[in-house]
Amino acid sequence: MTNPNPLHLANTAQNMARNAPQGDANAFHKIAMISMGVMAASSVVQTLQPLLRDLLRKESEREPRHGRHR
């Protein structure tokens, strides 16, 4: 089974909100907003992951080595 696409889920929820009664429309709107937030968070993590990896690698290179070869 494939994972749901947050963008597809947000679009579907927005379409359902347009045709739903007021109380249900609010729930669908919240689902759409949460889906868009998940999508934005995922994008930020993907963008920052290489930067974090480089920073961690540089930090580990600066630390003194406590091995046999001193």
XYZ file of N, CA, C and O in Angstrom:
280
model
N 0.838 -1.178 0.000
C 0.000 0.000 0.000
C 0.884 1.243 0.000
O 1.866 1.324 0.720
N 0.532 2.230 -0.788
C 1.323 3.451 -0.862
C 0.855 4.456 0.181
O -0.283 4.426 0.643
N 1.758 5.328 0.559
C 1.417 6.374 1.518
C 0.584 7.449 0.829
O 0.817 7.753 -0.340
N -0.351 8.070 1.551
C -1.145 9.131 0.934
C -0.288 10.363 0.662
O 0.603 10.701 1.429
N -0.565 11.020 -0.424
C 0.123 12.235 -0.800
C -0.536 13.404 -0.058
O -1.734 13.635 -0.228
N 0.204 14.166 0.763
C -0.408 15.259 1.514
C -1.071 16.312 0.630
O -2.103 16.860 0.982
N -0.492 16.581 -0.536
C -1.086 17.567 -1.440
C -2.425 17.068 -1.966
O -3.405 17.821 -2.017
N -2.491 15.796 -2.348
C -3.740 15.216 -2.824
C -4.784 15.228 -1.710
O -5.955 15.553 -1.937
N -4.369 14.884 -0.511
C -5.274 14.883 0.640
C -5.805 16.287 0.920
O -7.007 16.470 1.157
N -4.937 17.297 0.849
C -5.361 18.675 1.081
C -6.351 19.129 0.018
O -7.371 19.752 0.332
N -6.068 18.814 -1.242
C -6.975 19.207 -2.325
C -8.327 18.517 -2.192
O -9.376 19.137 -2.387
N -8.321 17.253 -1.846
C -9.574 16.508 -1.669
C -10.378 17.091 -0.506
O -11.594 17.276 -0.619
N -9.705 17.400 0.587
C -10.397 17.970 1.743
C -10.990 19.338 1.406
O -12.111 19.655 1.822
N -10.273 20.150 0.647
C -10.797 21.453 0.255
C -12.018 21.304 -0.646
O -12.997 22.037 -0.503
N -11.966 20.366 -1.577
C -13.117 20.137 -2.449
C -14.322 19.647 -1.652
O -15.457 20.059 -1.914
N -14.097 18.779 -0.688
C -15.189 18.280 0.142
C -15.763 19.403 1.008
O -16.972 19.444 1.252
N -14.912 20.317 1.454
C -15.369 21.428 2.294
C -16.295 22.359 1.516
O -17.233 22.921 2.080
N -16.049 22.498 0.228
C -16.902 23.386 -0.591
C -18.335 22.880 -0.669
O -19.266 23.673 -0.773
N -18.502 21.569 -0.666
C -19.831 20.983 -0.858
C -20.472 20.493 0.438
O -21.565 19.946 0.396
N -19.818 20.694 1.565
C -20.310 20.147 2.837
C -21.062 21.215 3.629
O -20.881 22.413 3.403
N -21.914 20.776 4.562
C -22.543 21.736 5.488
C -21.473 22.443 6.321
O -20.331 21.971 6.419
N -21.839 23.543 6.954
C -20.870 24.404 7.652
C -20.022 23.649 8.672
O -18.814 23.801 8.695
N -20.616 22.848 9.538
C -19.849 22.130 10.560
C -18.851 21.167 9.952
O -17.696 21.086 10.389
N -19.265 20.434 8.947
C -18.363 19.500 8.273
C -17.300 20.251 7.465
O -16.155 19.808 7.362
N -17.677 21.375 6.901
C -16.721 22.162 6.113
C -15.555 22.616 6.986
O -14.403 22.608 6.530
N -15.836 22.980 8.232
C -14.750 23.389 9.133
C -13.785 22.235 9.392
O -12.573 22.432 9.428
N -14.322 21.043 9.561
C -13.467 19.873 9.794
C -12.601 19.589 8.569
O -11.398 19.338 8.696
N -13.199 19.650 7.380
C -12.433 19.405 6.154
C -11.369 20.486 5.951
O -10.266 20.209 5.487
N -11.705 21.711 6.323
C -10.746 22.803 6.195
C -9.549 22.559 7.119
O -8.400 22.772 6.730
N -9.806 22.093 8.345
C -8.717 21.794 9.283
C -7.838 20.670 8.757
O -6.611 20.715 8.866
N -8.459 19.653 8.156
C -7.688 18.546 7.574
C -6.788 19.068 6.458
O -5.621 18.691 6.351
N -7.328 19.964 5.633
C -6.531 20.538 4.538
C -5.356 21.338 5.087
O -4.234 21.238 4.574
N -5.590 22.118 6.126
C -4.508 22.921 6.711
C -3.429 22.032 7.332
O -2.234 22.300 7.167
N -3.827 20.982 8.007
C -2.858 20.057 8.604
C -2.036 19.381 7.506
O -0.814 19.252 7.615
N -2.699 18.973 6.434
C -1.984 18.329 5.327
C -0.969 19.276 4.701
O 0.150 18.880 4.372
N -1.351 20.529 4.537
C -0.414 21.506 3.970
C 0.746 21.759 4.932
O 1.885 21.940 4.490
N 0.474 21.755 6.234
C 1.542 21.919 7.213
C 2.525 20.759 7.194
O 3.733 20.960 7.276
N 1.998 19.542 7.055
C 2.862 18.355 6.953
C 3.736 18.448 5.714
O 4.935 18.159 5.756
N 3.143 18.888 4.614
C 3.885 19.016 3.372
C 4.988 20.072 3.508
O 6.127 19.866 3.060
N 4.683 21.195 4.152
C 5.683 22.249 4.345
C 6.807 21.769 5.255
O 7.983 22.023 4.989
N 6.459 21.080 6.335
C 7.480 20.570 7.254
C 8.395 19.567 6.557
O 9.620 19.591 6.745
N 7.810 18.713 5.755
C 8.600 17.735 5.010
C 9.561 18.427 4.053
O 10.719 18.028 3.928
N 9.094 19.459 3.402
C 9.946 20.204 2.472
C 11.102 20.871 3.201
O 12.242 20.854 2.726
N 10.843 21.442 4.359
C 11.895 22.097 5.143
C 12.931 21.077 5.586
O 14.138 21.316 5.489
N 12.482 19.925 6.045
C 13.411 18.883 6.494
C 14.278 18.405 5.333
O 15.489 18.241 5.480
N 13.660 18.208 4.172
C 14.438 17.773 3.006
C 15.461 18.811 2.605
O 16.571 18.488 2.189
N 15.118 20.081 2.735
C 16.033 21.158 2.363
C 17.180 21.271 3.353
O 18.329 21.485 2.961
N 16.889 21.117 4.635
C 17.913 21.312 5.663
C 18.753 20.073 5.950
O 19.811 20.180 6.565
N 18.317 18.902 5.514
C 19.034 17.672 5.816
C 20.474 17.680 5.304
O 21.388 17.336 6.059
N 20.748 18.071 4.057
C 22.154 18.096 3.623
C 22.999 19.091 4.424
O 24.158 18.816 4.734
N 22.410 20.229 4.785
C 23.146 21.211 5.575
C 23.486 20.659 6.948
O 24.621 20.782 7.415
N 22.534 20.020 7.596
C 22.772 19.421 8.906
C 23.825 18.318 8.818
O 24.708 18.221 9.673
N 23.762 17.501 7.778
C 24.740 16.433 7.598
C 26.147 17.017 7.461
O 27.100 16.524 8.068
N 26.289 18.112 6.683
C 27.600 18.741 6.516
C 28.104 19.337 7.827
O 29.282 19.217 8.158
N 27.196 19.974 8.579
C 27.606 20.553 9.859
C 28.058 19.481 10.838
O 29.057 19.655 11.539
N 27.352 18.378 10.899
C 27.735 17.287 11.797
C 29.066 16.668 11.382
O 29.884 16.307 12.225
N 29.284 16.550 10.082
C 30.543 15.992 9.591
C 31.704 16.924 9.948
O 32.747 16.495 10.422
N 31.530 18.233 9.770
C 32.584 19.187 10.100
C 32.865 19.188 11.602
O 34.009 19.296 12.020
N 31.809 19.081 12.394
C 31.985 19.046 13.845
C 32.752 17.796 14.272
O 33.619 17.853 15.132
N 32.440 16.665 13.664
C 33.139 15.433 14.031
C 34.595 15.476 13.584
O 35.459 14.874 14.217
N 34.913 16.205 12.511
C 36.298 16.340 12.068
C 37.088 17.224 13.019
O 38.291 17.056 13.180
N 36.440 18.173 13.683
C 37.117 19.064 14.618
C 37.413 18.413 15.951
O 38.335 18.803 16.644
N 36.602 17.440 16.353
C 36.788 16.787 17.642
C 38.083 15.975 17.627
O 38.409 15.324 16.645
N 38.819 16.013 18.750
C 40.051 15.214 18.809
C 39.705 13.721 18.800
O 38.700 13.296 19.365
N 40.532 12.980 18.151
C 40.313 11.536 18.047
C 40.914 10.854 19.261
O 42.075 11.090 19.614
N 40.169 9.987 19.904
C 40.663 9.263 21.075
C 40.873 7.807 20.708
O 40.291 6.913 21.271
N 41.701 7.580 19.741
C 41.963 6.217 19.301
C 43.387 5.811 19.577
O 44.105 6.407 20.375
N 43.830 4.787 18.893
C 45.175 4.274 19.072
C 46.230 5.220 18.478
O 47.344 5.288 18.921
N 45.851 5.945 17.432
C 46.813 6.803 16.712
C 46.767 8.214 17.264
O 46.119 9.082 16.724
N 47.489 8.452 18.350
C 47.515 9.785 18.929
C 48.719 10.542 18.485
O 49.779 10.096 18.329
